[in-house]
Amino acid sequence: MSTVADTVVGAQTTFEPVIGLEVHVQLLTASKIFCSCSTRFGAPPNTNVCPVCLGMPGALPVLNGKAVEFATLAAIALNCRINERSIFARKNYFYPDLPKGYQISQYDKPLAEHGFIELASKKKIGITRVHLEEDAGKSLHEGFPDSEEKTAIDLNRTGVPLIEIVSEPDIATPDEAYEYLTRLKEIILYTGVSDCNMEEGSLRCDANISIRPRGQQELGTKTEIKNVNSFRFIREALIFEIARQIEVVASGGKITQETRLYNSHEGKTYSMRSKEQAHDYRYFPEPDLLPLVVDEKWKTEITETLPELPEARRGRLVKDYSITEYDAQVLTVSKALADQFEAAARAAKNPKRVANLVQGELMGRLKSKGVEIEQSPISMKGVAVSADLVESGAISGKMLKDLYDLCFERKRDFPDVYLEEGSPQQSSDTSALEKIIDEIIAANPKQVEQYRAGKKTVLGFFVGQVMKASKGQANPQLVNELLTTKLG
Ligand SMILES: [Zn+2]
């Protein structure tokens, strides 16, 4: 007898998921979008407020130019077309943390449209729109001293500028959703318009998901998963939700259009409420704000501040420094790190050597210790210093390896450890080396015989012995020369 689980597994191949993502990103402006209140996170509750963001009758919003610049910059980075003229609208709904009874957003005329994010597979995920809006306040349900069940409202967040980035339903798998979000975050971080801090709510993601028989054009009924606070959980929530929907449909049921919450402890989604439709909000144009105009001149000025974006930078790093795609990926996880790497590579006598050390010595140690590159004890500047020491012959490759190990042991940067170790130099003192070599030759007559009989590979044995005797401080090239002379 086949079980429901069998049906689901079988049905995985006959149904395909259709996923769209809505991402809210908080912009890093100093003040709110329609008033001059501070946007600082962590201030005492209800201290960053004024009549405008509290929604007092008669208070008028004044648009923050910086928020428009940031939103436009992000939209350009996401390959969007900027609408010269966009309109603010009131989205009406009641919620205790929304004092005005409506949120100022953009509806039928958003700031930007028709963008995309390209995945590693070269598949482009369309971006329907990027629009500006204000954030709502925060309801707090826990953490009261008497552990009573009550709700408190903090309106500090009310009126903080957000952009909403809405994707086309082009995403076909939970993995693609994960990659889309990772790339989106990376791009936004590069533009510097948000810190994308998910713990503080600077980046929030909702996912729309439906299934349909493979090959069918028409979309199935979708559910929305809200308030998931990590990309990994989004992926997990989607995996669960796809299986759930397939199970419902495969056993003859119907999907209800609804909002669902993901419980990461159980790995399940739960129905929260039936989903609102756009018409439930009764959007209408905001009468207190003029249409937003981003003209050609302003758009050009903003475009000029666009930094090189991660994808382009990866390509250039691979070309300029002959590093691998993988390393370029790691070195570009943040703009700051990529900047550091390039600064170090350029400051060093031999940029290629910096790249080699990062690839050959740093990455492996980070990986084996499970340390992220941002937490590396050896900074990019430290790598540059060490590269120069090897380049000038002051230290050998072996010494560098030992020093790197010490850096990881002590969790200290290279220049510090180098000083602590007394700035060791590899020995190029010929007479001292000759003494060591003579001793080693005398102690290994059998190997000397082999070498003289033509087995030249034995030279490696002698080099190793000399390096060991000199505690790794001999200059290997000099050792080679001296050994060859003496043995020959
Ligand atoms: Zn205010």
Coordinates of C-alpha atoms and ligand atoms in Angstrom, one line a residue:
M1 CA 0.0 0.0 0.0
S2 CA 1.4 3.4 -0.9
T3 CA 1.5 6.0 1.9
V4 CA 1.1 9.7 1.7
A5 CA 4.8 10.1 1.9
D6 CA 5.3 7.9 -1.2
T7 CA 2.7 10.1 -3.0
V8 CA 4.6 13.2 -2.1
V9 CA 7.9 11.8 -3.2
G10 CA 6.4 10.7 -6.5
A11 CA 4.6 14.0 -6.9
Q12 CA 7.9 16.0 -6.5
T13 CA 8.6 15.2 -10.1
T14 CA 5.1 16.1 -11.4
F15 CA 4.9 19.4 -9.5
E16 CA 7.1 22.4 -9.7
P17 CA 7.4 25.2 -7.1
V18 CA 7.1 28.8 -8.1
I19 CA 8.8 31.2 -5.6
G20 CA 8.8 35.0 -5.4
L21 CA 10.6 37.0 -2.6
E22 CA 9.8 40.3 -1.0
V23 CA 12.8 41.8 0.8
H24 CA 12.6 44.9 3.0
V25 CA 15.9 46.7 3.5
Q26 CA 16.4 49.5 6.0
L27 CA 18.3 52.4 4.6
L28 CA 21.3 53.8 6.6
T29 CA 20.1 57.4 6.7
A30 CA 20.8 59.3 9.9
S31 CA 17.2 60.5 10.1
K32 CA 13.7 59.1 9.3
I33 CA 12.1 59.2 5.9
F34 CA 9.5 62.0 6.6
C35 CA 10.9 63.8 9.7
S36 CA 14.2 64.6 11.4
C37 CA 14.0 62.0 14.2
S38 CA 17.1 59.8 14.6
T39 CA 17.0 56.2 13.2
R40 CA 19.5 54.9 15.7
F41 CA 18.9 51.3 16.7
G42 CA 18.7 50.5 20.4
A43 CA 17.6 53.9 21.8
P44 CA 15.3 53.8 24.8
P45 CA 11.7 53.1 23.6
N46 CA 9.7 55.9 22.2
T47 CA 12.5 58.5 22.4
N48 CA 13.1 59.0 18.7
V49 CA 9.7 60.3 17.9
C50 CA 7.9 63.5 16.9
P51 CA 4.4 64.6 15.9
V52 CA 5.1 63.5 12.3
C53 CA 6.1 59.9 13.0
L54 CA 3.6 59.7 15.8
G55 CA 0.9 60.5 13.3
M56 CA -0.4 63.5 15.1
P57 CA -3.3 65.3 13.2
G58 CA -2.0 68.1 11.0
A59 CA 1.7 67.1 11.1
L60 CA 3.1 67.1 7.6
P61 CA 5.7 64.7 6.1
V62 CA 8.9 66.1 4.4
L63 CA 10.7 63.6 2.3
N64 CA 14.4 62.9 3.2
G65 CA 16.5 63.4 0.1
K66 CA 19.2 61.0 1.3
A67 CA 16.6 58.2 1.5
V68 CA 15.8 58.8 -2.2
E69 CA 19.5 58.8 -3.1
F70 CA 20.0 55.5 -1.3
A71 CA 17.0 53.8 -2.7
T72 CA 17.9 55.0 -6.2
L73 CA 21.5 53.7 -5.8
A74 CA 20.3 50.3 -4.7
A75 CA 17.8 50.1 -7.5
I76 CA 20.5 51.0 -10.1
A77 CA 22.8 48.3 -8.5
L78 CA 19.9 45.8 -9.0
N79 CA 19.7 46.7 -12.7
C80 CA 16.4 48.5 -12.4
R81 CA 15.0 51.2 -14.6
I82 CA 14.4 54.4 -12.5
N83 CA 11.0 56.0 -13.0
E84 CA 11.6 59.7 -13.4
R85 CA 8.3 60.4 -11.6
S86 CA 7.0 58.1 -8.9
I87 CA 4.1 58.6 -6.4
F88 CA 3.7 58.0 -2.7
A89 CA 0.5 56.3 -1.6
R90 CA -1.2 55.5 1.6
K91 CA -1.6 51.9 2.5
N92 CA -4.4 51.7 4.9
Y93 CA -4.6 49.2 7.7
F94 CA -5.0 49.2 11.4
Y95 CA -2.3 47.9 13.7
P96 CA -1.3 49.1 17.2
D97 CA 2.2 49.9 16.0
L98 CA 1.0 52.1 13.1
P99 CA -0.2 55.3 14.7
K100 CA -1.4 57.0 11.5
G101 CA -3.6 54.1 10.5
Y102 CA -1.8 54.0 7.2
Q103 CA 1.7 53.4 6.0
I104 CA 3.2 55.8 3.4
S105 CA 4.5 53.5 0.6
Q106 CA 4.5 53.5 -3.2
Y107 CA 1.9 51.5 -5.1
D108 CA 1.2 51.8 -8.9
K109 CA 4.0 54.2 -9.6
P110 CA 7.1 52.9 -7.8
L111 CA 10.6 54.4 -7.8
A112 CA 12.1 51.6 -9.9
E113 CA 11.1 48.6 -12.0
H114 CA 12.4 45.8 -14.3
G115 CA 15.6 44.9 -12.6
F116 CA 17.3 41.5 -12.1
I117 CA 19.9 39.6 -10.2
E118 CA 22.0 37.1 -12.0
L119 CA 22.8 33.7 -10.3
A120 CA 26.0 31.8 -10.7
S121 CA 24.2 29.6 -13.3
K122 CA 23.6 32.8 -15.3
K123 CA 19.9 32.5 -14.7
K124 CA 18.4 36.0 -14.2
I125 CA 15.8 36.4 -11.5
G126 CA 13.6 39.4 -12.4
I127 CA 13.0 42.2 -10.0
T128 CA 9.5 43.6 -10.5
R129 CA 10.0 46.7 -8.5
V130 CA 12.0 48.6 -5.9
H131 CA 9.9 51.2 -3.9
L132 CA 10.4 53.5 -0.9
E133 CA 8.3 53.3 2.2
E134 CA 8.3 53.9 5.9
D135 CA 8.6 51.3 8.5
A136 CA 6.0 50.7 11.2
G137 CA 6.7 50.6 15.0
K138 CA 7.4 47.5 17.0
S139 CA 5.1 45.5 19.3
L140 CA 6.8 43.9 22.2
H141 CA 5.1 40.8 23.7
E142 CA 7.7 39.6 26.1
G143 CA 10.5 40.7 28.5
F144 CA 8.3 42.3 31.1
P145 CA 9.6 42.2 34.6
D146 CA 6.5 40.6 36.2
S147 CA 6.4 38.1 33.3
E148 CA 2.8 39.2 32.7
E149 CA 1.3 38.7 29.3
K150 CA 1.0 42.1 27.8
T151 CA 2.0 44.1 24.8
A152 CA 4.0 47.3 24.7
I153 CA 4.6 49.5 21.7
D154 CA 7.9 51.1 20.7
L155 CA 7.5 53.7 18.0
N156 CA 11.2 54.5 17.5
R157 CA 11.2 52.5 14.3
T158 CA 8.1 54.2 12.9
G159 CA 9.1 56.2 9.9
V160 CA 12.5 54.6 9.4
P161 CA 13.1 54.5 5.6
L162 CA 12.8 51.1 3.9
I163 CA 13.1 49.9 0.3
E164 CA 11.0 46.9 -0.7
I165 CA 12.5 44.8 -3.4
V166 CA 10.0 42.5 -5.0
S167 CA 11.2 39.7 -7.2
E168 CA 9.3 38.1 -10.1
P169 CA 8.1 34.6 -9.4
D170 CA 11.2 33.3 -11.3
I171 CA 12.7 31.3 -8.5
A172 CA 12.3 27.6 -9.0
T173 CA 14.0 26.0 -5.9
P174 CA 14.8 26.8 -2.3
D175 CA 18.5 26.8 -3.3
E176 CA 17.9 29.5 -5.9
A177 CA 16.0 31.5 -3.3
Y178 CA 19.0 31.2 -1.0
E179 CA 21.4 32.3 -3.7
Y180 CA 19.2 35.2 -4.8
L181 CA 19.0 36.5 -1.2
T182 CA 22.8 36.0 -0.7
R183 CA 23.6 38.0 -3.8
L184 CA 21.0 40.6 -3.1
K185 CA 22.5 41.2 0.4
E186 CA 26.0 41.3 -1.1
I187 CA 25.0 43.9 -3.7
I188 CA 23.2 46.1 -1.1
L189 CA 26.2 45.9 1.2
Y190 CA 28.5 47.0 -1.6
T191 CA 26.4 50.0 -2.3
G192 CA 26.6 50.9 1.4
V193 CA 22.9 52.0 1.6
S194 CA 22.1 49.5 4.4
D195 CA 24.0 47.3 6.9
C196 CA 21.6 44.4 6.1
N197 CA 21.8 43.3 9.8
M198 CA 19.1 40.6 10.1
E199 CA 19.2 40.5 13.9
E200 CA 18.3 44.1 14.1
G201 CA 15.7 43.8 11.4
S202 CA 17.6 45.9 8.8
L203 CA 16.9 43.1 6.3
R204 CA 13.6 41.1 6.4
C205 CA 12.3 38.6 3.9
D206 CA 8.9 37.3 3.0
A207 CA 8.5 34.4 0.6
N208 CA 5.5 33.7 -1.7
I209 CA 5.3 30.1 -2.8
S210 CA 3.0 28.0 -4.9
I211 CA 3.2 24.8 -6.8
R212 CA 1.8 23.8 -10.2
P213 CA 1.9 20.7 -12.4
R214 CA 5.1 20.8 -14.3
G215 CA 4.6 22.5 -17.7
Q216 CA 1.5 24.4 -16.7
Q217 CA 1.6 28.1 -17.3
E218 CA -1.1 29.2 -14.8
L219 CA 0.1 29.8 -11.3
G220 CA -1.3 27.8 -8.3
T221 CA -2.7 29.4 -5.2
K222 CA 0.2 30.8 -3.2
T223 CA 0.9 31.1 0.5
E224 CA 3.2 33.7 2.0
I225 CA 5.8 32.9 4.6
K226 CA 6.5 35.9 6.8
N227 CA 9.1 37.1 9.2
V228 CA 11.8 34.5 8.7
N229 CA 15.0 35.9 10.2
S230 CA 17.8 34.0 8.3
F231 CA 18.4 32.9 4.7
R232 CA 19.0 29.4 5.9
F233 CA 15.6 29.3 7.6
I234 CA 14.0 30.7 4.5
R235 CA 15.4 27.8 2.6
E236 CA 14.2 25.3 5.2
A237 CA 10.8 27.0 5.3
L238 CA 10.4 26.7 1.6
I239 CA 11.5 23.1 1.5
F240 CA 8.8 22.3 4.2
E241 CA 6.1 24.4 2.5
I242 CA 6.7 22.8 -1.0
A243 CA 6.3 19.4 0.5
R244 CA 3.2 20.5 2.5
Q245 CA 1.5 21.9 -0.6
I246 CA 2.3 18.9 -2.7
E247 CA 0.9 16.6 0.0
V248 CA -2.3 18.7 0.2
V249 CA -2.8 18.7 -3.6
A250 CA -1.7 15.1 -4.2
S251 CA -4.2 13.9 -1.7
G252 CA -7.0 15.8 -3.4
G253 CA -7.0 19.0 -1.2
K254 CA -6.9 22.7 -2.1
I255 CA -4.3 25.3 -1.0
T256 CA -5.7 28.1 1.0
Q257 CA -4.3 31.6 0.2
E258 CA -2.9 32.6 3.6
T259 CA 0.1 33.9 5.5
R260 CA 2.1 31.3 7.3
L261 CA 4.8 31.6 10.0
Y262 CA 7.9 29.4 10.1
N263 CA 8.9 27.8 13.4
S264 CA 12.6 27.1 13.1
H265 CA 12.6 24.8 16.1
E266 CA 10.1 22.5 14.6
G267 CA 11.0 23.1 11.0
K268 CA 7.4 23.7 10.1
T269 CA 5.2 26.5 8.8
Y270 CA 1.9 27.4 10.5
S271 CA -1.2 29.2 9.3
M272 CA -1.3 32.7 10.7
R273 CA -4.1 34.5 8.9
S274 CA -5.8 34.5 5.6
K275 CA -3.8 36.6 3.2
E276 CA -4.9 40.2 2.4
Q277 CA -5.3 41.2 -1.2
A278 CA -4.0 44.5 -2.4
H279 CA -7.5 45.9 -2.7
D280 CA -8.0 45.3 1.1
Y281 CA -5.6 48.1 1.8
R282 CA -7.5 50.7 -0.2
Y283 CA -4.4 52.4 -1.5
F284 CA -4.7 56.0 -2.5
P285 CA -2.2 58.7 -3.5
E286 CA -0.7 60.5 -0.5
P287 CA -2.1 64.0 -0.6
D288 CA 0.6 65.5 1.6
L289 CA 3.5 64.6 -0.7
L290 CA 4.3 65.8 -4.2
P291 CA 5.2 63.2 -6.8
L292 CA 8.9 62.2 -6.4
V293 CA 11.0 63.3 -9.3
V294 CA 14.4 61.8 -9.9
D295 CA 15.5 63.6 -13.1
E296 CA 18.3 62.6 -15.5
K297 CA 20.8 64.9 -13.8
W298 CA 20.2 63.6 -10.3
K299 CA 20.1 60.0 -11.6
T300 CA 23.5 60.5 -13.3
E301 CA 25.0 62.0 -10.1
I302 CA 23.8 59.0 -8.1
T303 CA 25.0 56.5 -10.7
E304 CA 28.4 58.0 -10.5
T305 CA 28.6 57.0 -6.8
L306 CA 28.0 53.4 -7.6
P307 CA 31.0 51.3 -6.6
E308 CA 32.2 48.3 -8.6
L309 CA 29.8 45.5 -7.7
P310 CA 30.7 42.1 -6.4
E311 CA 30.3 40.1 -9.6
A312 CA 32.4 42.5 -11.6
R313 CA 35.0 42.7 -8.9
R314 CA 35.3 38.9 -8.6
G315 CA 36.0 38.8 -12.4
R316 CA 38.6 41.5 -12.1
L317 CA 40.4 40.0 -9.1
V318 CA 40.7 36.6 -10.9
K319 CA 42.2 38.4 -13.8
D320 CA 44.5 41.0 -12.0
Y321 CA 45.9 38.7 -9.3
S322 CA 45.5 35.3 -10.9
I323 CA 43.6 33.9 -8.0
T324 CA 40.9 31.2 -8.2
E325 CA 37.2 31.9 -8.6
Y326 CA 36.7 30.4 -5.2
D327 CA 39.2 32.7 -3.5
A328 CA 37.7 35.7 -5.3
Q329 CA 34.4 34.7 -4.0
V330 CA 35.7 34.6 -0.4
L331 CA 37.7 37.8 -0.7
T332 CA 34.7 39.7 -2.0
V333 CA 32.2 38.6 0.7
S334 CA 32.4 42.2 1.9
K335 CA 33.5 45.3 0.2
A336 CA 35.7 46.1 3.2
L337 CA 37.6 42.8 2.9
A338 CA 38.0 43.2 -0.9
D339 CA 39.3 46.7 -0.4
Q340 CA 41.8 45.5 2.2
F341 CA 43.0 42.7 0.0
E342 CA 43.6 45.0 -2.9
A343 CA 45.3 47.6 -0.8
A344 CA 47.6 45.0 0.7
A345 CA 48.3 43.5 -2.7
R346 CA 49.1 46.9 -4.2
A347 CA 51.2 47.9 -1.2
A348 CA 53.3 44.8 -1.3
K349 CA 56.3 44.5 -3.5
N350 CA 54.8 41.6 -5.4
P351 CA 51.0 41.6 -5.5
K352 CA 50.9 38.1 -6.8
R353 CA 52.7 36.8 -3.7
V354 CA 50.0 38.3 -1.5
A355 CA 47.4 36.5 -3.5
N356 CA 49.4 33.3 -3.3
L357 CA 49.8 33.6 0.5
V358 CA 46.1 34.3 0.9
Q359 CA 45.3 31.2 -1.2
G360 CA 48.0 28.9 0.0
E361 CA 48.6 29.8 3.6
L362 CA 45.6 31.8 4.9
M363 CA 42.5 30.2 3.5
G364 CA 43.6 26.6 4.5
R365 CA 44.2 27.6 8.1
L366 CA 41.0 29.6 8.3
K367 CA 39.1 26.6 6.9
S368 CA 40.6 24.0 9.2
K369 CA 40.0 26.2 12.2
G370 CA 36.4 27.0 11.1
V371 CA 37.2 30.8 11.2
E372 CA 35.5 33.3 8.9
I373 CA 37.9 35.5 7.0
E374 CA 36.6 38.6 8.7
Q375 CA 37.7 37.1 12.0
S376 CA 41.1 36.1 10.7
P377 CA 43.9 36.8 13.2
I378 CA 46.1 37.8 10.3
S379 CA 44.9 40.9 8.6
M380 CA 45.4 41.6 4.9
K381 CA 48.0 44.1 6.0
G382 CA 49.7 41.3 7.9
V383 CA 49.7 39.2 4.8
A384 CA 51.3 42.0 2.8
V385 CA 54.1 42.5 5.5
S386 CA 54.8 38.7 5.4
A387 CA 54.8 38.7 1.6
D388 CA 57.5 41.4 1.6
L389 CA 59.6 39.6 4.1
V390 CA 59.6 36.4 1.9
E391 CA 60.1 38.5 -1.2
S392 CA 63.3 40.2 0.2
G393 CA 64.7 36.9 1.4
A394 CA 64.5 37.9 5.0
I395 CA 62.4 34.9 6.0
S396 CA 62.0 31.5 4.3
G397 CA 58.7 29.9 3.3
K398 CA 59.1 27.5 6.1
M399 CA 59.5 30.3 8.6
L400 CA 56.5 32.0 7.3
K401 CA 54.4 28.9 7.8
D402 CA 55.6 28.6 11.4
L403 CA 54.9 32.3 12.0
Y404 CA 51.4 31.9 10.6
D405 CA 50.8 28.9 12.9
L406 CA 51.8 31.1 15.8
C407 CA 49.5 33.9 14.7
F408 CA 46.5 31.4 14.8
E409 CA 47.7 30.0 18.1
R410 CA 48.0 33.4 19.8
K411 CA 45.2 35.0 17.8
R412 CA 47.5 37.9 16.9
D413 CA 48.3 39.6 13.7
F414 CA 51.5 38.8 11.7
P415 CA 53.5 42.0 12.4
D416 CA 52.9 41.5 16.2
V417 CA 54.0 37.9 16.2
Y418 CA 57.0 38.6 14.1
L419 CA 58.1 41.2 16.6
E420 CA 57.3 38.9 19.6
E421 CA 59.5 36.2 18.0
G422 CA 62.4 38.7 17.8
S423 CA 62.1 39.5 14.0
P424 CA 63.8 36.2 12.9
Q425 CA 65.9 36.3 9.8
Q426 CA 66.8 33.3 7.7
S427 CA 70.5 32.7 7.9
S428 CA 72.6 33.7 4.9
D429 CA 75.7 33.4 7.0
T430 CA 77.8 31.1 4.7
S431 CA 80.4 30.0 7.2
A432 CA 77.8 29.1 9.8
L433 CA 75.9 27.1 7.2
E434 CA 79.0 25.4 6.0
K435 CA 79.7 24.2 9.4
I436 CA 76.2 22.6 9.7
I437 CA 76.6 21.1 6.2
D438 CA 80.0 19.5 7.0
E439 CA 78.5 17.9 10.1
I440 CA 75.5 16.5 8.3
I441 CA 77.7 15.2 5.4
A442 CA 79.9 13.5 8.0
A443 CA 77.0 12.0 9.8
N444 CA 75.3 10.5 6.7
P445 CA 78.0 8.6 4.7
K446 CA 75.5 6.2 3.1
Q447 CA 73.4 9.1 1.5
V448 CA 76.7 10.8 0.4
E449 CA 77.6 7.6 -1.4
Q450 CA 74.2 7.4 -3.1
Y451 CA 74.4 11.0 -4.2
R452 CA 77.8 10.5 -5.7
A453 CA 76.7 7.4 -7.4
G454 CA 74.2 9.5 -9.3
K455 CA 71.1 9.5 -7.2
K456 CA 70.6 13.3 -7.3
T457 CA 67.2 13.2 -5.5
V458 CA 69.1 12.5 -2.3
L459 CA 70.0 16.2 -2.3
G460 CA 66.4 16.9 -1.0
F461 CA 67.3 14.8 2.1
F462 CA 70.3 16.9 2.8
V463 CA 68.5 20.2 2.3
G464 CA 65.9 18.9 4.7
Q465 CA 68.5 18.0 7.3
V466 CA 70.2 21.4 7.1
M467 CA 66.9 23.3 7.4
K468 CA 66.1 21.2 10.4
A469 CA 69.5 21.8 12.0
S470 CA 69.1 25.6 11.4
K471 CA 65.6 25.5 12.8
G472 CA 64.2 26.5 9.5
Q473 CA 66.2 29.7 9.4
A474 CA 68.7 28.9 6.6
N475 CA 68.2 30.4 3.2
P476 CA 67.1 27.3 1.2
Q477 CA 68.7 28.6 -2.0
L478 CA 72.0 29.2 -0.4
V479 CA 71.8 25.7 1.3
N480 CA 71.2 24.2 -2.1
E481 CA 74.2 25.9 -3.6
L482 CA 76.6 25.0 -0.8
L483 CA 75.4 21.4 -0.7
T484 CA 75.8 20.9 -4.4
T485 CA 79.4 22.3 -4.2
K486 CA 80.4 20.2 -1.2
L487 CA 78.8 17.0 -2.4
G488 CA 79.9 17.4 -5.9
Ligands
ZN1 ZN 9.7 61.9 13.9

